[in-house]
PDB file of C-alpha atoms in Angstrom:
ATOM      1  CA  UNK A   1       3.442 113.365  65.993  1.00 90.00           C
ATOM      2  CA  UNK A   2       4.030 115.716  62.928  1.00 95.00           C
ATOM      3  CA  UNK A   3       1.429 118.638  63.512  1.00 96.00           C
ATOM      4  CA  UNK A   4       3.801 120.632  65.936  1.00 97.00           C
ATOM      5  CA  UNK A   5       6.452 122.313  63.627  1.00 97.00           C
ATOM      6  CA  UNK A   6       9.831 123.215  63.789  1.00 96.00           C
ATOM      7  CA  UNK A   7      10.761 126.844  62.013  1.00 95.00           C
ATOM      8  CA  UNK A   8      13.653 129.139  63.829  1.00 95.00           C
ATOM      9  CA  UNK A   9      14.133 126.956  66.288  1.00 95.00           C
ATOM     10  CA  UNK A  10      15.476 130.431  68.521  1.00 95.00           C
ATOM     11  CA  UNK A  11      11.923 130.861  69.858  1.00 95.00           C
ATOM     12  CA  UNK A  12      10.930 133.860  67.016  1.00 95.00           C
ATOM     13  CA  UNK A  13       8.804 132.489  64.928  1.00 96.00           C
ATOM     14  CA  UNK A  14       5.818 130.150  66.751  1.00 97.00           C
ATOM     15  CA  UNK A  15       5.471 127.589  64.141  1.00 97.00           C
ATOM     16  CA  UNK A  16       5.822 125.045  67.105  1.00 97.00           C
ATOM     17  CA  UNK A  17       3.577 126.804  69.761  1.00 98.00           C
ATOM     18  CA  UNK A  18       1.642 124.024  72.117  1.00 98.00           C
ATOM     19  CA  UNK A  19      -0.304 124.939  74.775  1.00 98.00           C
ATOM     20  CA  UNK A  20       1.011 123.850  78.578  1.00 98.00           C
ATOM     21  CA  UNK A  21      -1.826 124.446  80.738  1.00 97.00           C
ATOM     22  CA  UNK A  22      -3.442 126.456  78.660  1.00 95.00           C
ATOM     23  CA  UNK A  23      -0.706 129.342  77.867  1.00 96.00           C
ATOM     24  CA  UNK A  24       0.812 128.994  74.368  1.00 97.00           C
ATOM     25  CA  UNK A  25       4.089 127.668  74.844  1.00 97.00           C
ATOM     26  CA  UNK A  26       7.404 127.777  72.153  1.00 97.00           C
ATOM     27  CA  UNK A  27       8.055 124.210  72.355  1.00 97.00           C
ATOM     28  CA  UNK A  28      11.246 124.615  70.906  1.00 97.00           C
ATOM     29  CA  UNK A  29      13.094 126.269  73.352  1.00 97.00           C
ATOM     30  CA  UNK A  30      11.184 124.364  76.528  1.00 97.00           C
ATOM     31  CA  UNK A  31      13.068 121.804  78.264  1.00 97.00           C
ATOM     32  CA  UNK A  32      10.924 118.990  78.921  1.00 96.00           C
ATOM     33  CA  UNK A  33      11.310 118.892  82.501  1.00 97.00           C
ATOM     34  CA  UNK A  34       9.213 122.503  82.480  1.00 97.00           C
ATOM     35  CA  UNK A  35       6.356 120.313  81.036  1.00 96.00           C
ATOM     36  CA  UNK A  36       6.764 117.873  84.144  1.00 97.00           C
ATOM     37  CA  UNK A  37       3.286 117.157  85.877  1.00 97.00           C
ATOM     38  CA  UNK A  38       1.546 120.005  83.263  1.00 98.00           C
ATOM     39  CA  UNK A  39      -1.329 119.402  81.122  1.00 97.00           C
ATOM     40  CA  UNK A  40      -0.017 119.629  77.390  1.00 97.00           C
ATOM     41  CA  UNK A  41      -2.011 120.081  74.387  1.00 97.00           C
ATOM     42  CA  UNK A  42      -0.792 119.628  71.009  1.00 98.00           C
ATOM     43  CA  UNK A  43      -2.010 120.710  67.164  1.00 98.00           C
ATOM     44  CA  UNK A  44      -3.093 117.274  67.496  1.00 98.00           C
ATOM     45  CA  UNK A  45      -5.560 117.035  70.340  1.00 97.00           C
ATOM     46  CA  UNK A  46      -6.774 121.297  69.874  1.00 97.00           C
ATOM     47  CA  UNK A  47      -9.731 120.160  67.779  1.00 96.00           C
ATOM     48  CA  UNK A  48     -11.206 118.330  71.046  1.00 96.00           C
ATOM     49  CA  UNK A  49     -11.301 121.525  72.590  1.00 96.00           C
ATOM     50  CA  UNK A  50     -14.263 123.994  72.102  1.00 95.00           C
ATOM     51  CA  UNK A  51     -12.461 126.765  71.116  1.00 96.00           C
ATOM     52  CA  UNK A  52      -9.854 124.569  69.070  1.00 97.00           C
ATOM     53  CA  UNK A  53     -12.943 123.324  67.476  1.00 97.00           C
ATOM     54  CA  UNK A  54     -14.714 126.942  66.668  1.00 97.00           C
ATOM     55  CA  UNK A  55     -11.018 128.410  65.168  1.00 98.00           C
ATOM     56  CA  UNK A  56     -10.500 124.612  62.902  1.00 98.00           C
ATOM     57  CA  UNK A  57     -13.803 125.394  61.438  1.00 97.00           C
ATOM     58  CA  UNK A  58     -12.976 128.819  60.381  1.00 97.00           C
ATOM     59  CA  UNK A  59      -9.774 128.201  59.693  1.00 97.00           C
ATOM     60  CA  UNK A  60     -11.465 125.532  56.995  1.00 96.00           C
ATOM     61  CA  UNK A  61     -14.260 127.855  55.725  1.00 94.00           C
ATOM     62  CA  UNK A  62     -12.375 131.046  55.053  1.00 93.00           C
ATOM     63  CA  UNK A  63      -9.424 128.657  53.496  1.00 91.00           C
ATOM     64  CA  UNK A  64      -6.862 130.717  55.732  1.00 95.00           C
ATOM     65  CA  UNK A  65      -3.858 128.632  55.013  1.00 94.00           C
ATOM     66  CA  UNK A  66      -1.485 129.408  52.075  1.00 92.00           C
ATOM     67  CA  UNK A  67       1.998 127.505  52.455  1.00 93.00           C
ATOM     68  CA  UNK A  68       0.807 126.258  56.022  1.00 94.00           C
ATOM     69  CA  UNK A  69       4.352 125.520  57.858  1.00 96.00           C
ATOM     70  CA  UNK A  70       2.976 128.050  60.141  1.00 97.00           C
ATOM     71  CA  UNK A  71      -0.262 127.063  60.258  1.00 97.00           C
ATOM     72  CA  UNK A  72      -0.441 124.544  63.207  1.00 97.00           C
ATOM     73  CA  UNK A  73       1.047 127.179  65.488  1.00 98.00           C
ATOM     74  CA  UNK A  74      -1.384 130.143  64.607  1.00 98.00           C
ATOM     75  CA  UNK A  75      -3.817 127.495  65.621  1.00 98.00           C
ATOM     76  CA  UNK A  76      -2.821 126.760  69.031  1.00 98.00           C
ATOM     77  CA  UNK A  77      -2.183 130.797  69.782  1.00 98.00           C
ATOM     78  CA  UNK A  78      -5.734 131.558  68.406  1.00 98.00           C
ATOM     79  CA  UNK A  79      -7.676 128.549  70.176  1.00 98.00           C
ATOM     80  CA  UNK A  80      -5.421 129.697  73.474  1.00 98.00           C
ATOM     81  CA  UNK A  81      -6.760 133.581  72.826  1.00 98.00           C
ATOM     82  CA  UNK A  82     -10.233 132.532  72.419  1.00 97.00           C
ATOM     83  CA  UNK A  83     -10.561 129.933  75.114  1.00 96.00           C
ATOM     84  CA  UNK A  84      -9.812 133.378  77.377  1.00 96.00           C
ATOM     85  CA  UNK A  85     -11.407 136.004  75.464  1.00 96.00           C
ATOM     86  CA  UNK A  86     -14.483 134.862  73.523  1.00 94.00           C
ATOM     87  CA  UNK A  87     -14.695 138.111  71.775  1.00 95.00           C
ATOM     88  CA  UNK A  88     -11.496 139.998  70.864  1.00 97.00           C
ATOM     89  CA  UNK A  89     -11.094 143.192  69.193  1.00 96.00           C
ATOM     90  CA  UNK A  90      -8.654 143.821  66.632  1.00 95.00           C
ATOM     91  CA  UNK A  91      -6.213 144.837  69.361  1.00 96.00           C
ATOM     92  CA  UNK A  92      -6.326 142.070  71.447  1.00 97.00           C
ATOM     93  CA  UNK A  93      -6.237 139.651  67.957  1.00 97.00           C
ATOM     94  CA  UNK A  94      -3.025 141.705  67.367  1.00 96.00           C
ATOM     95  CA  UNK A  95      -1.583 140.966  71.020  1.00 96.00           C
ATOM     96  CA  UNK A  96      -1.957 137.384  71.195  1.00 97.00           C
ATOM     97  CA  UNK A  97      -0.587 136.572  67.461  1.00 97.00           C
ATOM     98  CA  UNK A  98       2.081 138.646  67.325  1.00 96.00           C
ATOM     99  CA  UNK A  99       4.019 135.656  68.566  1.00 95.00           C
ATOM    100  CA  UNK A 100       3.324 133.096  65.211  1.00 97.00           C
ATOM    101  CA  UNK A 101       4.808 134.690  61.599  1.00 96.00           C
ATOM    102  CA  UNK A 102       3.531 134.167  58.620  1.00 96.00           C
ATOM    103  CA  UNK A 103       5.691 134.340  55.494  1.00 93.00           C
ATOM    104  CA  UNK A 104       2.792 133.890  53.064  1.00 92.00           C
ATOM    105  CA  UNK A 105       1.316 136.703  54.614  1.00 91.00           C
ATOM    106  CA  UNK A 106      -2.287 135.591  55.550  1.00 94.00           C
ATOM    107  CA  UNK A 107      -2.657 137.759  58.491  1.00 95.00           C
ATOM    108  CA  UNK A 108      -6.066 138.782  57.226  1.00 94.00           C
ATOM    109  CA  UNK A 109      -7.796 136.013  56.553  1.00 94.00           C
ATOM    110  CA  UNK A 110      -5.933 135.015  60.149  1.00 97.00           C
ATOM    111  CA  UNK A 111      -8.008 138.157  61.774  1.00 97.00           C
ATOM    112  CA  UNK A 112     -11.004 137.031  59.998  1.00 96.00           C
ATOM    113  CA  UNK A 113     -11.119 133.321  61.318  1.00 97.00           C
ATOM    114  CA  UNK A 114     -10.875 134.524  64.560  1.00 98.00           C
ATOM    115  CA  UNK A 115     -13.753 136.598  64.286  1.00 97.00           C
ATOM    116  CA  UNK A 116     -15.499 134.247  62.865  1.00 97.00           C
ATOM    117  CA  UNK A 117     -14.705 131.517  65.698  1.00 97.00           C
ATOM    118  CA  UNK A 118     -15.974 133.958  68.216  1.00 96.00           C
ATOM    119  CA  UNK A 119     -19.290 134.765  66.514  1.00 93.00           C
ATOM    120  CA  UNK A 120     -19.434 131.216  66.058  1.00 87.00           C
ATOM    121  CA  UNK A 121     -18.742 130.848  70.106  1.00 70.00           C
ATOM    122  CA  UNK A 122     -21.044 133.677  70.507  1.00 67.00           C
ATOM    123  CA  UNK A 123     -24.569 132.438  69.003  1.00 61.00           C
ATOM    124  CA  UNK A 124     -23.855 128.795  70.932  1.00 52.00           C
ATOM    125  CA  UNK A 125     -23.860 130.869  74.042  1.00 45.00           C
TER     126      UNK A 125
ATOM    127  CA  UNK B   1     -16.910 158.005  18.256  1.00 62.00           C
ATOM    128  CA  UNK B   2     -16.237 157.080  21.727  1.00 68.00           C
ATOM    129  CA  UNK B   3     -14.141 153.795  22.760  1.00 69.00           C
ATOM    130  CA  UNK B   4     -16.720 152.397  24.600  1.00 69.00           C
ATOM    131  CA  UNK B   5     -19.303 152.855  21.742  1.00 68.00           C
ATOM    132  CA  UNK B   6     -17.292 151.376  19.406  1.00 61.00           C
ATOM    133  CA  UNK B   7     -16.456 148.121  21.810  1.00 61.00           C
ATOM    134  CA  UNK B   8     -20.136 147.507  21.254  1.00 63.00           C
ATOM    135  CA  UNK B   9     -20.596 147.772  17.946  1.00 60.00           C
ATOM    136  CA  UNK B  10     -17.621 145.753  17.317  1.00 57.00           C
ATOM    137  CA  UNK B  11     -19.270 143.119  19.867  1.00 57.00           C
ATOM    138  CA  UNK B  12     -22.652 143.269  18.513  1.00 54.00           C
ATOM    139  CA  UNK B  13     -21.244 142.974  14.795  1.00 52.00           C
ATOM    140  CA  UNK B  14     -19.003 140.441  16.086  1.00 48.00           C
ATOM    141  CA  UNK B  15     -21.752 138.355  17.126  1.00 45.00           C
ATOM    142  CA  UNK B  16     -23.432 137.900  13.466  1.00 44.00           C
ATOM    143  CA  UNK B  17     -19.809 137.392  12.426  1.00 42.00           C
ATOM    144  CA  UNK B  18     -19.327 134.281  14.637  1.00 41.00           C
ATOM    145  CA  UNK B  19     -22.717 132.556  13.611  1.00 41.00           C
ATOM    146  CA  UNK B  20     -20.988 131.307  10.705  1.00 38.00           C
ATOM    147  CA  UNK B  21     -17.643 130.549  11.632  1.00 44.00           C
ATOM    148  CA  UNK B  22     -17.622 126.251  12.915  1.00 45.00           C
ATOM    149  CA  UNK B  23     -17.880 126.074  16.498  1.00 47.00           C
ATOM    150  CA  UNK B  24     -14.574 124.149  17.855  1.00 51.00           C
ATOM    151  CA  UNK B  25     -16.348 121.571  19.747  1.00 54.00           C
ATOM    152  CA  UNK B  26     -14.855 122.517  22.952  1.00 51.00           C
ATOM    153  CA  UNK B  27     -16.765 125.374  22.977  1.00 53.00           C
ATOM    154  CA  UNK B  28     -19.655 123.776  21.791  1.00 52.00           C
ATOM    155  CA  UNK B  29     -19.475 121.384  25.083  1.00 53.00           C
ATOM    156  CA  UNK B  30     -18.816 124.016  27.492  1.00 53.00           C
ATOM    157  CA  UNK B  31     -21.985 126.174  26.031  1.00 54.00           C
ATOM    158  CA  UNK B  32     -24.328 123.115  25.874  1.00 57.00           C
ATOM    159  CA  UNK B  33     -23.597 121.447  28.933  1.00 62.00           C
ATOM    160  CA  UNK B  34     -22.877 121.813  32.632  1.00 66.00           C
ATOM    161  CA  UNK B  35     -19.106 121.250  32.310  1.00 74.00           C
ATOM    162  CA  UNK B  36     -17.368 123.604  34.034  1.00 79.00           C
ATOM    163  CA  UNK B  37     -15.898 126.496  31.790  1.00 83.00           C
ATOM    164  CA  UNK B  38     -11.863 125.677  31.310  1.00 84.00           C
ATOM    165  CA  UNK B  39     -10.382 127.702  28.673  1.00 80.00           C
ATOM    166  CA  UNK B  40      -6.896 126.579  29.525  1.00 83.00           C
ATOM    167  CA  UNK B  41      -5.263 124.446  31.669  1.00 87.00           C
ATOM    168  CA  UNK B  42      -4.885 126.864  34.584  1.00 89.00           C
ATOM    169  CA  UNK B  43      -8.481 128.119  34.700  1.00 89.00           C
ATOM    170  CA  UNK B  44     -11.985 126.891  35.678  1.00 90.00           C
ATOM    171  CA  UNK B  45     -15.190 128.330  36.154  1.00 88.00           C
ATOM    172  CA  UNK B  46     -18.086 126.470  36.899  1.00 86.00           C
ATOM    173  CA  UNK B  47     -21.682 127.413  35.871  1.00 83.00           C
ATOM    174  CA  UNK B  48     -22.019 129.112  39.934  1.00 82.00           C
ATOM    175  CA  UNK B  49     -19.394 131.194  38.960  1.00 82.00           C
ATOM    176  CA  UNK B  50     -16.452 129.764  41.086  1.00 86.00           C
ATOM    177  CA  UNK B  51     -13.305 130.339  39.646  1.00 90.00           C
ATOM    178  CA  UNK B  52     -10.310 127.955  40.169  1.00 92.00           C
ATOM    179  CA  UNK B  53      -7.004 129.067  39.444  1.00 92.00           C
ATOM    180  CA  UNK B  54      -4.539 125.742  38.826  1.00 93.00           C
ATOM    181  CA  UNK B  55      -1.128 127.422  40.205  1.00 93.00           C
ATOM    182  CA  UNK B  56       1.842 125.811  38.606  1.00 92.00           C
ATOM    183  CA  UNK B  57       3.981 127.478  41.190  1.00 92.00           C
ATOM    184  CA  UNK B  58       4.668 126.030  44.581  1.00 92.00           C
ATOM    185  CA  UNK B  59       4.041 128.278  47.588  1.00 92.00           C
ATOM    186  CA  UNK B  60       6.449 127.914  50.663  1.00 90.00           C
ATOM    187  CA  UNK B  61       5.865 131.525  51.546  1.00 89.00           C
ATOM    188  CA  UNK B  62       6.738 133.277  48.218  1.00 89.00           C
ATOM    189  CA  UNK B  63       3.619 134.874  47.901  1.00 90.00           C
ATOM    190  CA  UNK B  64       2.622 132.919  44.562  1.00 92.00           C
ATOM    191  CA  UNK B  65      -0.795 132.030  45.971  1.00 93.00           C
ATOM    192  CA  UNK B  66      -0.976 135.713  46.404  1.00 91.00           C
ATOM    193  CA  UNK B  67       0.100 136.869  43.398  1.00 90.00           C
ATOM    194  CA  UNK B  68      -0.614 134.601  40.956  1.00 91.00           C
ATOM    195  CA  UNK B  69      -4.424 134.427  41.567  1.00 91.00           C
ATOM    196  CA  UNK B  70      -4.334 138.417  41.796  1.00 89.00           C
ATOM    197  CA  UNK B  71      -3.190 138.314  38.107  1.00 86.00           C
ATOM    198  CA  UNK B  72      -6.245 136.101  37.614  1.00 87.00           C
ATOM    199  CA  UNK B  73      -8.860 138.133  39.403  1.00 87.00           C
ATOM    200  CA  UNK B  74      -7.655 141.315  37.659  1.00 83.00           C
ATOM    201  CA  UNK B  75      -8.537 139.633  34.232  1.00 80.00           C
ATOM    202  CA  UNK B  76     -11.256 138.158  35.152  1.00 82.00           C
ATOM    203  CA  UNK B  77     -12.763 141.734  37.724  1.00 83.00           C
ATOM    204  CA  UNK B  78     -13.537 139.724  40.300  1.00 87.00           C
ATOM    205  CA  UNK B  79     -12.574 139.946  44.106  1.00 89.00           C
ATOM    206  CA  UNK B  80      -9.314 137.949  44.334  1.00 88.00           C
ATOM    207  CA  UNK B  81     -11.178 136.243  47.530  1.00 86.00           C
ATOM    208  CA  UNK B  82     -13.502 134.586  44.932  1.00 87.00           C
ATOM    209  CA  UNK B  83     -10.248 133.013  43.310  1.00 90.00           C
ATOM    210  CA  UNK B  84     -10.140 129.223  44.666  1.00 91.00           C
ATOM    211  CA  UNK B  85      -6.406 127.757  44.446  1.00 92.00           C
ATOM    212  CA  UNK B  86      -5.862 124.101  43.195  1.00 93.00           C
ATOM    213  CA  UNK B  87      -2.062 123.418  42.869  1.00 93.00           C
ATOM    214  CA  UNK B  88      -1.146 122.077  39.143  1.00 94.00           C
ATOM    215  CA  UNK B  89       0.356 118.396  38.704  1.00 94.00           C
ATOM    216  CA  UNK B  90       3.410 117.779  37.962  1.00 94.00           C
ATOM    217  CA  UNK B  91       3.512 118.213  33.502  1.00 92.00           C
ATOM    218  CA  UNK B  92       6.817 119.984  31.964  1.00 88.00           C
ATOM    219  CA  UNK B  93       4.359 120.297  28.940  1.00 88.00           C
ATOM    220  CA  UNK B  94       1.336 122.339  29.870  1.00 89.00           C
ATOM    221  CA  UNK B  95       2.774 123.864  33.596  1.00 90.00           C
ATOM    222  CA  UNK B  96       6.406 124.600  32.734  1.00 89.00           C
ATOM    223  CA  UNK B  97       7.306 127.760  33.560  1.00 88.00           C
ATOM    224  CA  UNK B  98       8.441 129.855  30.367  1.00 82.00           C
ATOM    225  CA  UNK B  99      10.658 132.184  32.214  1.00 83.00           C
ATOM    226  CA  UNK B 100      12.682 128.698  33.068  1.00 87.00           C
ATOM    227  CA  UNK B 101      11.798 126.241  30.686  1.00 88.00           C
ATOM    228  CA  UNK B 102      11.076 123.600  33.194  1.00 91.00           C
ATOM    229  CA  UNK B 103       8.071 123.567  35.934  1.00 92.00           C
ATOM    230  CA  UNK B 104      10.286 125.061  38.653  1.00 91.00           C
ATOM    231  CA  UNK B 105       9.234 127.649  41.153  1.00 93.00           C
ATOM    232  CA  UNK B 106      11.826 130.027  41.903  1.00 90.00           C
ATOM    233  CA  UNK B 107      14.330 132.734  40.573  1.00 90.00           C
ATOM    234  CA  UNK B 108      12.118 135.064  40.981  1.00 89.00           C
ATOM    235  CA  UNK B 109      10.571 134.003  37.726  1.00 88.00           C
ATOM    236  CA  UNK B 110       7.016 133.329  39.182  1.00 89.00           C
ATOM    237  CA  UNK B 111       5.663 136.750  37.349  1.00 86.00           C
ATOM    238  CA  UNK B 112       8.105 136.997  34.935  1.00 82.00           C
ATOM    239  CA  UNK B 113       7.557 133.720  33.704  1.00 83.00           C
ATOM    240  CA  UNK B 114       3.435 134.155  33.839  1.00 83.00           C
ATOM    241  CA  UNK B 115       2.387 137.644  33.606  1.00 79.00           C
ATOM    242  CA  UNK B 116       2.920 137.469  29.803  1.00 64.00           C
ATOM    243  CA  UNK B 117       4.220 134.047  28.128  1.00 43.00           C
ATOM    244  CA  UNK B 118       7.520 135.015  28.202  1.00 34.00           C
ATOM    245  CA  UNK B 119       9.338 132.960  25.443  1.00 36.00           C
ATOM    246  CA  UNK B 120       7.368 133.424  22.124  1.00 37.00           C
ATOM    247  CA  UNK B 121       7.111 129.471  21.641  1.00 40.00           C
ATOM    248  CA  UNK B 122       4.359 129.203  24.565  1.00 45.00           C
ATOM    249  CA  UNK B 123       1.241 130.916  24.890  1.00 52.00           C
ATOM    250  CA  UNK B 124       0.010 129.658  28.625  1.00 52.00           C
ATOM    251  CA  UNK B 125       0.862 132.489  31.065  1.00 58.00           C
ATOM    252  CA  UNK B 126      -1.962 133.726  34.414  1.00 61.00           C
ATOM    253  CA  UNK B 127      -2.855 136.990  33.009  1.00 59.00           C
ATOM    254  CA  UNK B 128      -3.561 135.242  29.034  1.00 61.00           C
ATOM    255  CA  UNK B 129      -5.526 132.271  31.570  1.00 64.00           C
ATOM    256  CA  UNK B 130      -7.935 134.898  33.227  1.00 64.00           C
ATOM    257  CA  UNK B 131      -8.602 136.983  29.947  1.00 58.00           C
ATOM    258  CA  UNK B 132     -10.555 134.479  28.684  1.00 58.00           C
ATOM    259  CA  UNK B 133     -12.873 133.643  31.562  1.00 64.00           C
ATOM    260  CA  UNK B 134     -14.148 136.729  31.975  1.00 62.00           C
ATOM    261  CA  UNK B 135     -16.988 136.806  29.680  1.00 57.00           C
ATOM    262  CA  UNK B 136     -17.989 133.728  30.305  1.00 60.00           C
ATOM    263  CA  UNK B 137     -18.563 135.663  34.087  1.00 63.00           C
ATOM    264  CA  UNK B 138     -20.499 137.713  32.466  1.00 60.00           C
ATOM    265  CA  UNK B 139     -22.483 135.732  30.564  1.00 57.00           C
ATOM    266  CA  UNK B 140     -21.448 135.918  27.198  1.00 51.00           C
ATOM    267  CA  UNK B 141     -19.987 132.741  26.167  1.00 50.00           C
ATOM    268  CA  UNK B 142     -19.573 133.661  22.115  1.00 48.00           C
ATOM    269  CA  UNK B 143     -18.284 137.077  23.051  1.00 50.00           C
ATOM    270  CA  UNK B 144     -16.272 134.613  25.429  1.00 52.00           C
ATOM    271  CA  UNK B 145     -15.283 132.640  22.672  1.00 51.00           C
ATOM    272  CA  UNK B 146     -13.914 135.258  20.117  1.00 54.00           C
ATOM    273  CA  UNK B 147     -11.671 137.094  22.321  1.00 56.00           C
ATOM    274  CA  UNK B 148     -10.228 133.353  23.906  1.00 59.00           C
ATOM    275  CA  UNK B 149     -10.195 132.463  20.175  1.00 56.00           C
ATOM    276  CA  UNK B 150      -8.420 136.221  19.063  1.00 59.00           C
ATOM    277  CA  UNK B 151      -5.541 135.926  21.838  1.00 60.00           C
ATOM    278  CA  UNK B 152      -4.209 132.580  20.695  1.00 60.00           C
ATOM    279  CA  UNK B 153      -4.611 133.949  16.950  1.00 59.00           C
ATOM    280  CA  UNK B 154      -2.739 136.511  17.856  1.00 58.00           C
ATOM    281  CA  UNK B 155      -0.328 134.237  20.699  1.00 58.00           C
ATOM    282  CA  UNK B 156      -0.004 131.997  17.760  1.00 58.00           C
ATOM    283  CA  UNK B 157       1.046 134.306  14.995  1.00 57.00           C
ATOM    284  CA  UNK B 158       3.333 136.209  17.697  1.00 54.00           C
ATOM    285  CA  UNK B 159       5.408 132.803  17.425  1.00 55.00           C
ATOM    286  CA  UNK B 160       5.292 132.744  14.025  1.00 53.00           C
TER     287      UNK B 160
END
């Protein structure tokens, strides 16, 4: 698999966040025997989920990548924020991706995507 | 007389002027069919309006696709959302950098090296590649086509 990327490797940066069990996870600095008997989700398998879905579409629409090393990671944190919070203010946008850096800078059109994943969540609800 | 009166007279007049000056058929193409508007290599706008910047410089978290396209909307006064990224091939020729002298992306020569062409010999460079488009934005392709047609006169003559 190639989707899951490796930045700091320290556990700073989030370029290779996967979800275990849900919770976004640094994969870089988890042993594997932590993952033991957990369900693991990877960049790979997030568009299966609803929310992984909702954030791939916006991510596509509003063009939201620039470089994209980061990319895969501020995937996994938003799809993990949205499957428990299906509409989050700015604040709580702020709180769950202040683990994944960006060097290109594309917070905003980060914050957008996620609103528009939500609204998109919202009016199938 | 004020600056902006005299803009439109010089427009207007212009107008009469270009009637009888040949058409290069480039231009010619791009007014009579649905081609998409290129003036250069690094810009396209199609007849929706769209414009496509072609970058020459890599991004790996410089900020090019940032910057570059800002130089692009500022030409062209349009939101820099509304600029569309394509990433140039590889060509020495038509994408080299002129800050550099090959198509490289680093240095910090990205705006140095496009802002203005920066060795006489070229005349590509983002800001010259969005000061073209603009009119055709606003709908006035021979307008369009004199001031495209004035900056490489003048590009031209520079190198001279």
């Amino acid at each position: 698999m190639t989707g899951t990327k490796f930045g700091c490797g320290i556990g700073l940066c989030g370029a290779c966040m996967i979800l275990i069990n849900g919770s976004p996870t640094r994969s870089c600095i988890t042993p594997v025997s932590f993952a033991v008997g957990k369900r693991v989700t990877t960049i790979e398998a997030i568009g299966s989920t609803a929310a992984g879905k909702k954030v791939q579409a916006a991510w596509a629409a509003l063009d939201v990548p620039q470089c994209g090393y980061c990319q895969s990671g501020q995937v996994m944190s938003a799809a993990a924020l949205l499957a428990i919070n299906s509409n989050p203010s700015d604040s709580d946008i702020d709180r769950a991706m202040v683990i994944n850096i960006c060097r290109c800078g594309t917070y905003p059109r980060i914050r957008n995507a996620i609103k528009r994943a939500a609204s998109a969540g919202n009016k199938d609800a | 007389m004020k600056r902006r009166d005299f803009l439109k007279i010089s427009a207007s007049s212009g107008l009469l002027l270009a009637i009888g000056l040949p058409v290069r058929a480039e231009v010619r193409d791009t007014l009579t069919t649905n081609a998409a508007f290129a003036p250069n290599a690094f810009l396209r706008i199609d007849r929706a309006g769209k414009v496509t910047f072609v970058s020459p410089m890599i991004e790996m978290g410089q900020g090019t696709y940032t910057s570059l396209p800002m130089l692009i909307a500022e030409e062209l006064e349009v939101d820099v959302d509304k600029v569309a990224i394509e990433h140039a091939p590889a060509d020495d020729k038509v994408y080299v950098n002129p800050a550099i002298g090959v198509q490289m992306t680093g240095a910090s020569k990205s705006i140095r090296g496009f802002l203005r062409p920066a060795a006489p010999s070229r005349c590509n460079g983002a800001h010259h590649a969005g000061d073209g488009g603009r009119a055709a934005l606003e709908g006035r392709p021979v307008h369009l086509w004199r001031r495209e047609w004035h900056r490489r006169a003048l590009c031209e003559r520079a190198q001279a």
